[in-house]
CSV table of C-alpha atoms and ligand atoms in Angstrom, one decimal:
chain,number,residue,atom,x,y,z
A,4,UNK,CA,-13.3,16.6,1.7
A,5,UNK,CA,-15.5,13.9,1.0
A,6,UNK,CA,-14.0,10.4,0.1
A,7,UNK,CA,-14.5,10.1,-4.0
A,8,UNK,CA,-16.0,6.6,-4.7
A,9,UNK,CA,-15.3,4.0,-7.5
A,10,UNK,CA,-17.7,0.7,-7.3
A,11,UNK,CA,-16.7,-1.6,-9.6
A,12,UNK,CA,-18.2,-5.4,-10.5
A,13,UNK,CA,-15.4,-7.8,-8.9
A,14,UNK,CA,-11.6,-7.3,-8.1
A,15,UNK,CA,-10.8,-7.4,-11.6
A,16,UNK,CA,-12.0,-4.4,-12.5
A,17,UNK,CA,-11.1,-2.6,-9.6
A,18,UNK,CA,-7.2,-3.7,-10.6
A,19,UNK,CA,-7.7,-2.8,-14.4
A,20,UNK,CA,-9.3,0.6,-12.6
A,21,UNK,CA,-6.4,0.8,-10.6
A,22,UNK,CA,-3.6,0.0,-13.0
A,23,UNK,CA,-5.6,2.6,-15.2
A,24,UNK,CA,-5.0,5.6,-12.8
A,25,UNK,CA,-1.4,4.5,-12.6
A,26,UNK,CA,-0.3,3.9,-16.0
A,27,UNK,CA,-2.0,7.4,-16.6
A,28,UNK,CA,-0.4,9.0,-13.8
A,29,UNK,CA,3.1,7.4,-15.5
A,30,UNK,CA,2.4,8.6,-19.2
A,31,UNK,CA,1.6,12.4,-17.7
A,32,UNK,CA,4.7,12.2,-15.6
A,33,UNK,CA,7.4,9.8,-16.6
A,34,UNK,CA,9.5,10.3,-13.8
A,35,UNK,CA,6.9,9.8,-11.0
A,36,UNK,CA,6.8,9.0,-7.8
A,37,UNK,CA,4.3,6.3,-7.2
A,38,UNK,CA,3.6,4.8,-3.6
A,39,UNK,CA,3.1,1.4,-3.2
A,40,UNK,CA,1.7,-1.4,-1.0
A,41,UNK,CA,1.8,-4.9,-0.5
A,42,UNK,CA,-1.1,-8.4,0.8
A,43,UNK,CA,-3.1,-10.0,-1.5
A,44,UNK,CA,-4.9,-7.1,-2.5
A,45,UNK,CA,-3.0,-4.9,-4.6
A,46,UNK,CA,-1.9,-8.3,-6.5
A,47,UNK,CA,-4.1,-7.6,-9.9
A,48,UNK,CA,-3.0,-4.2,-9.9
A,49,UNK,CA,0.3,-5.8,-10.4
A,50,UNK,CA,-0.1,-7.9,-12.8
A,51,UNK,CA,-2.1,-5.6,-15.4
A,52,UNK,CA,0.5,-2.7,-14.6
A,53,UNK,CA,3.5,-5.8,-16.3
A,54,UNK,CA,0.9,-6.0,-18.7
A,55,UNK,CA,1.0,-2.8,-19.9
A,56,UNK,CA,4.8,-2.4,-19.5
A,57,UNK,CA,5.1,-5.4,-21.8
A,58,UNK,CA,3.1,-4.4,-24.9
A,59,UNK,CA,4.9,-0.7,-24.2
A,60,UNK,CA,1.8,1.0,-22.8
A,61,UNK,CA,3.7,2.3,-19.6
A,62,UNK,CA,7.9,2.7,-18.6
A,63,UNK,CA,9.1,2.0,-15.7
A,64,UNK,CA,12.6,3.3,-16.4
A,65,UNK,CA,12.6,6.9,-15.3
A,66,UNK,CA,9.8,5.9,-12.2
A,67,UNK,CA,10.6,6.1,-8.3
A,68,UNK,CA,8.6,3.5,-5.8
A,69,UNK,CA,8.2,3.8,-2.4
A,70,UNK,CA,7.0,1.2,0.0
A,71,UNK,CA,4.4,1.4,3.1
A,72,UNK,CA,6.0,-0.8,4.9
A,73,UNK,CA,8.4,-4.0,6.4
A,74,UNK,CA,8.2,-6.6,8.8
A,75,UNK,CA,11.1,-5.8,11.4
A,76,UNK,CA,13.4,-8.0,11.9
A,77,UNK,CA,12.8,-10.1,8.3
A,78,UNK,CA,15.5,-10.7,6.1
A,79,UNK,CA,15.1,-9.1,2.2
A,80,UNK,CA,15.7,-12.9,1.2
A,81,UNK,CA,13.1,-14.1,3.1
A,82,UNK,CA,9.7,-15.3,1.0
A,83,UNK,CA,7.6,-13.4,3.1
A,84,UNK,CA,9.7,-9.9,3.0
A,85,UNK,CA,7.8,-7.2,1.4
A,86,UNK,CA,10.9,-6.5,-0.4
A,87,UNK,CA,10.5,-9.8,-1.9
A,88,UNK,CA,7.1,-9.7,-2.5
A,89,UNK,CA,7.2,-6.4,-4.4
A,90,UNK,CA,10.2,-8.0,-6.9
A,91,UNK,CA,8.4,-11.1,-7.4
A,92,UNK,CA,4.9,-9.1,-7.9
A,93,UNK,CA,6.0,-6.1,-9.9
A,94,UNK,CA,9.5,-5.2,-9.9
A,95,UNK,CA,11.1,-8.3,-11.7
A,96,UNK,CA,8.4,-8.3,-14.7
A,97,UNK,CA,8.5,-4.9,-15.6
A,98,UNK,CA,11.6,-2.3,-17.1
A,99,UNK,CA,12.2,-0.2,-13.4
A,100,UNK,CA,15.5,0.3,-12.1
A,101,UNK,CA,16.1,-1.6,-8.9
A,102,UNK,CA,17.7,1.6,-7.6
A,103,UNK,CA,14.6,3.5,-8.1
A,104,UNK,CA,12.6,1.0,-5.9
A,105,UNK,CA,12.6,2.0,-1.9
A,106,UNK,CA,11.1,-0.7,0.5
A,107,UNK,CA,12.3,0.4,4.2
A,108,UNK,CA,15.2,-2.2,5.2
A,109,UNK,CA,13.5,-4.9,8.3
A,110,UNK,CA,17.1,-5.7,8.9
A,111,UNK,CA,18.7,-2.3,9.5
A,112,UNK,CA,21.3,-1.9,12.5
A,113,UNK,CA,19.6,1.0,13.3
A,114,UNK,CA,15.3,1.0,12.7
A,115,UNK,CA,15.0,4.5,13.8
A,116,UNK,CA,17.4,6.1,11.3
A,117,UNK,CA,15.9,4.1,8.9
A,118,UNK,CA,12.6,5.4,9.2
A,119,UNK,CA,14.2,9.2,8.9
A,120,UNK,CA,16.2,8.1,6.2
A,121,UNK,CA,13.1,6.8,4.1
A,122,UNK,CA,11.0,9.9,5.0
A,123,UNK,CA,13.8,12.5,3.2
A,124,UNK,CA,14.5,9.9,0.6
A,125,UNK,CA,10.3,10.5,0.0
A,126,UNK,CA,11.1,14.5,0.5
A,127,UNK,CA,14.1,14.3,-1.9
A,128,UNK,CA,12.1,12.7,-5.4
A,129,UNK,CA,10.1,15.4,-4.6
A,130,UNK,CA,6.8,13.8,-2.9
A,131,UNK,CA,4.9,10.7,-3.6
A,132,UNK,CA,2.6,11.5,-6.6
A,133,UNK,CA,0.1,8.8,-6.2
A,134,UNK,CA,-0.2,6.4,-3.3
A,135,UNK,CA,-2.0,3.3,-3.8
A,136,UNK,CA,-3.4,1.3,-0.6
A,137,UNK,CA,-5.4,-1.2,0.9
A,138,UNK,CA,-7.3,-2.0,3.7
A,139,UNK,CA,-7.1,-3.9,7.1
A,140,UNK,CA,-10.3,-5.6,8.4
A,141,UNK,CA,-9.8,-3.5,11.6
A,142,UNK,CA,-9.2,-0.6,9.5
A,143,UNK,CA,-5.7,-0.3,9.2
A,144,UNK,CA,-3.7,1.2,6.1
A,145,UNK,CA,-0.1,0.2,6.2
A,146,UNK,CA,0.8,-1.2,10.1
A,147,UNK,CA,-1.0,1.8,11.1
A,148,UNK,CA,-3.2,0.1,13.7
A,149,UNK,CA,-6.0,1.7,15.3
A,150,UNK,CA,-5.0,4.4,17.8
A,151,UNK,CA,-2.2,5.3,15.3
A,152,UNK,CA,-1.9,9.2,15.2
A,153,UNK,CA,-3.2,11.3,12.1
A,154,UNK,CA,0.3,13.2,12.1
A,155,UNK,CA,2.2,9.9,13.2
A,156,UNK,CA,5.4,9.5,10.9
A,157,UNK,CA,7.0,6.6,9.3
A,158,UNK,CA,8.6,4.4,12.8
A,159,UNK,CA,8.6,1.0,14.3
A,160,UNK,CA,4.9,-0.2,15.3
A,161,UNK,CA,3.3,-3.2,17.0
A,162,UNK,CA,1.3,-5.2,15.0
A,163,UNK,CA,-2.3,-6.1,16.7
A,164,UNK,CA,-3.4,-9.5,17.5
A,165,UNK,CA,-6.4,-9.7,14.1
A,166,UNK,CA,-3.6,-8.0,11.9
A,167,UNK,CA,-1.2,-11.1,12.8
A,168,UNK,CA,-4.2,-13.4,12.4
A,169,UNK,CA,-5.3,-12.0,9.1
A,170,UNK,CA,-1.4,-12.4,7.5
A,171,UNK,CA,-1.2,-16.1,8.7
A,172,UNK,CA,-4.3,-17.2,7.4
A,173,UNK,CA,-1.9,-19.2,4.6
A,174,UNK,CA,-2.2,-16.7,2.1
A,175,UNK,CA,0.8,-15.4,3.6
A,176,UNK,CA,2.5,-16.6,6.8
A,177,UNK,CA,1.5,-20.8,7.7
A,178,UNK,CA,1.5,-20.0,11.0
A,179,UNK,CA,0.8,-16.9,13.6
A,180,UNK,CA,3.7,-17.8,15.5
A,181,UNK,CA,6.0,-16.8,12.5
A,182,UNK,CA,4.5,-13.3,12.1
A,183,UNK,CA,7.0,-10.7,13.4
A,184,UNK,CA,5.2,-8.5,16.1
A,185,UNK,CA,6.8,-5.5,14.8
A,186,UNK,CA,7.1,-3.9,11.7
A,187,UNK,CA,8.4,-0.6,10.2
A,188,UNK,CA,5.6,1.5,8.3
A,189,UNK,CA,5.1,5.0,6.6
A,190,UNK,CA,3.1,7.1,9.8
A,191,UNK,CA,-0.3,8.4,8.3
A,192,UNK,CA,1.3,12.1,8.1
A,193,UNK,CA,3.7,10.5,5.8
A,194,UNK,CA,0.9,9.2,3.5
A,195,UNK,CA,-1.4,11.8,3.9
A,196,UNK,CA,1.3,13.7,2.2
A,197,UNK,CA,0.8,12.0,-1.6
A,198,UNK,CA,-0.7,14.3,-3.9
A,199,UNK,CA,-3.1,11.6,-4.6
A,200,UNK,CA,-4.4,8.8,-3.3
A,201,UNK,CA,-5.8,5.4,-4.0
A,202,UNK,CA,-7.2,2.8,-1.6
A,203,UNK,CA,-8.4,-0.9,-2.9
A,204,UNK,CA,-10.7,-3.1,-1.1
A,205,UNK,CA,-12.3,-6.6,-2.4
A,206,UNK,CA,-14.6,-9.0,-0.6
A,207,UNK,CA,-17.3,-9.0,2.2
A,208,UNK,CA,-14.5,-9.1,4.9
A,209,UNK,CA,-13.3,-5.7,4.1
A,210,UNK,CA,-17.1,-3.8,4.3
A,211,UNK,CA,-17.4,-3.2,7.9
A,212,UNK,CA,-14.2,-1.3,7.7
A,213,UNK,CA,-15.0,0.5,4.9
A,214,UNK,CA,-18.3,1.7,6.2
A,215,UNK,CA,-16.2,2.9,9.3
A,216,UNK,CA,-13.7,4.9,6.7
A,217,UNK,CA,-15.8,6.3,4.3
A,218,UNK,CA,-19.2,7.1,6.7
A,219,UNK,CA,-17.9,6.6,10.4
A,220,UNK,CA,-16.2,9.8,12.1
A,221,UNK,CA,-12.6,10.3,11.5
A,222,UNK,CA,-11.5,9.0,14.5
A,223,UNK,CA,-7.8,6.6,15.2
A,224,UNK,CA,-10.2,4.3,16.1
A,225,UNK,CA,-10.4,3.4,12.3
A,226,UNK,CA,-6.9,4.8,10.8
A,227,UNK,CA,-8.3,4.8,7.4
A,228,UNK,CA,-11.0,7.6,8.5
A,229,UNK,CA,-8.7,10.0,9.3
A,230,UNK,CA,-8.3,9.6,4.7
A,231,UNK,CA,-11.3,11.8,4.6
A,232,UNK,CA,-9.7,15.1,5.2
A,233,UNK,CA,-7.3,14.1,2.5
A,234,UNK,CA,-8.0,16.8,-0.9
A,235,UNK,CA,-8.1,13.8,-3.5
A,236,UNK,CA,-8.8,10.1,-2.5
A,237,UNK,CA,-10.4,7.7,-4.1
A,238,UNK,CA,-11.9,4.2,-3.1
A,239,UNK,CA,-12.2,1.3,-5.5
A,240,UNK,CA,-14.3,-1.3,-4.4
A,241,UNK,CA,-15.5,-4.6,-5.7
A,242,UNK,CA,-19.3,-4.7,-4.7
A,243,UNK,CA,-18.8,-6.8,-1.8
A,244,UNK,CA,-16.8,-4.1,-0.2
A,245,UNK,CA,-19.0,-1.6,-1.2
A,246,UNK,CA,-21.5,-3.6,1.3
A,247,UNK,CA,-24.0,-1.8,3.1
A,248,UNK,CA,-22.2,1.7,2.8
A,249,UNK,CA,-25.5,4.1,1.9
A,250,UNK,CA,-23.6,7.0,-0.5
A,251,UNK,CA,-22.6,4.7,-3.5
B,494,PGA,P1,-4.8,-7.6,2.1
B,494,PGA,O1,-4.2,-6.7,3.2
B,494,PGA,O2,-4.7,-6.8,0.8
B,494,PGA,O3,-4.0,-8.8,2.1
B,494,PGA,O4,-6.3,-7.8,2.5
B,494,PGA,C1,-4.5,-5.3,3.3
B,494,PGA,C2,-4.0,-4.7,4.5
B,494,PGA,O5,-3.8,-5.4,5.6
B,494,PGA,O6,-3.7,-3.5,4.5
C-alpha cells in the first residue's frame, strides 16, 4: 500500500488540510475516536480544529482522544507535560469532556500497567478512527526511535540523543539536561492499528526523513517506513518537506 500524498503551499494549509480531515471525520461520526499527538507541529491543526468548534462547525462533546505519548517521570502540572500541552493547545478551547481525553500518566506507580491499561482503554472505545502524527528528523513517530519494532506495543522507551536535542532547542525544553531520557509512547502495532491515518511534516529539516518514509525501504531504521504497509495513510506536507522526494 503506497503512502497517499497531500503537498500543500506552507504549514498553514497543511493544518486547515488537517483540521479538514478531522472535523469531517467528527461530523460522519460524532462519537469518534481521534488519535492525537503533540511538538510544534500539529500546533495549527489545533487551533483551526477551536476554530471550528467555536463558530459550531465541529463538537467535541461525544469525541474520545487518545495520546501518543508522555515523558516519564513528568508531572501532569508541569509546562512541558504533554498532558499540559494538549489542554492548553486543544482541550481547554474547545467543548470535549476532560474524561474523554486519554494522555498516558508520566507519573504512574506502576509504568508498565499503565501502558496495558491505555492499550484496552484504546480497544474498549472501539479503535482509534483517525490518528494524526508527526515526524522526527531521525524518523521517528511518537518516541518510537529507530530500531523500534513494527509490532512493538505502547511501553517505556529511551529517547535518543538528536530526539533530546531537537525538544530542547527552546521551542520546548531550555535546556537538554531537563529532557527526561525516558518516555511512555503508543508501540507502532498500536498505531498501525487506526483505521486511518494522518502524518504532518513542515520545513526543510523534516525532508530527509521523509524521503526515507515515503521512498526508502520499510526498515526500523526509519520507524515511520514501516507506515507504508498501512491500508490508508496520508502525508501532508508543506513544500519544504516535500523536498527532493521524486513521486509528488
Ligand atoms: P515537531 O516534533 O512537530 O516538534 O517537529 C515531531 C516529532 O518529534 O514527532
Amino acid at each position: 500500500m503506497a503512502v497517499k500524498l497531500m503537498v500543500c503551499k506552507d504549514k498553514g494549509e497543511v493544518a486547515r488540510k488537517a483540521a479538514d480531515i478531522i472535523a469531517e471525520q467528527i461530523k460522519a461520526k460524532a462519537d469518534s475516536v481521534i488519535g492525537l499527538a503533540t511538538g510544534s507541529t500539529p500546533e495549527g491543526t489545533y487551533a483551526e480544529l477551536a476554530k471550528k468548534n467555536k463558530v459550531g462547525g465541529i463538537s467535541f462533546k461525544k469525541v474520545r482522544t487518545f495520546n501518543l505519548d508522555e515523558y516519564l517521570g513528568i508531572d501532569c502540572e508541569h509546562d512541558q507535560s504533554y498532558r499540559y500541552f494538549m489542554n492548553d493547545r486543544l482541550f481547554n478551547h474547545v467543548d470535549i469532556r476532560m474524561w474523554n481525553t486519554h494522555v498516558l500518566n508520566g507519573m504512574a506507580a506502576d509504568p508498565g500497567l499503565e501502558c496495558l491499561a491505555f492499550e484496552q482503554k484504546i480497544l474498549a472505545e472501539g479503535g482509534v478512527d483517525v490518528w494524526l502524527l508527526g515526524i522526527g528528523n531521525n524518523g521517528h513517530i511518537a518516541f518510537n526511535e529507530p530500531g523500534s519494532a513494527p509490532n512493538s506495543r505502547t511501553r517505556i522507551v529511551k529517547l535518543t540523543e538528536s530526539t533530546i536535542k531537537a525538544n530542547s532547542d527552546g521551542r520546548f525544553f531550555k535546556n537538554p539536561l531537563e529532557v527526561p531520557h525516558h518516555a511512555l509512547s503508543a508501540g507502532i502495532g498500536t498505531i498501525c492499528e487506526a483505521r486511518r491515518i494522518i502524518l504532518l511534516a513542515t520545513g526543510a529539516n523534516k525532508a530527509a526523513a521523509i524521503k526515507a518514509a515515503v521512498e526508502g525501504p520499510m526498515t526500523m531504521d526509519c520507524p515511520a517506513s514501516l507506515l507504508q504497509n498501512h491500508a490508508d495513510v496520508t502525508f501532508i506536507l508543506d513544500e519544504d518537506a516535500v523536498g527532493k522526494l521524486s513521486r509528488k
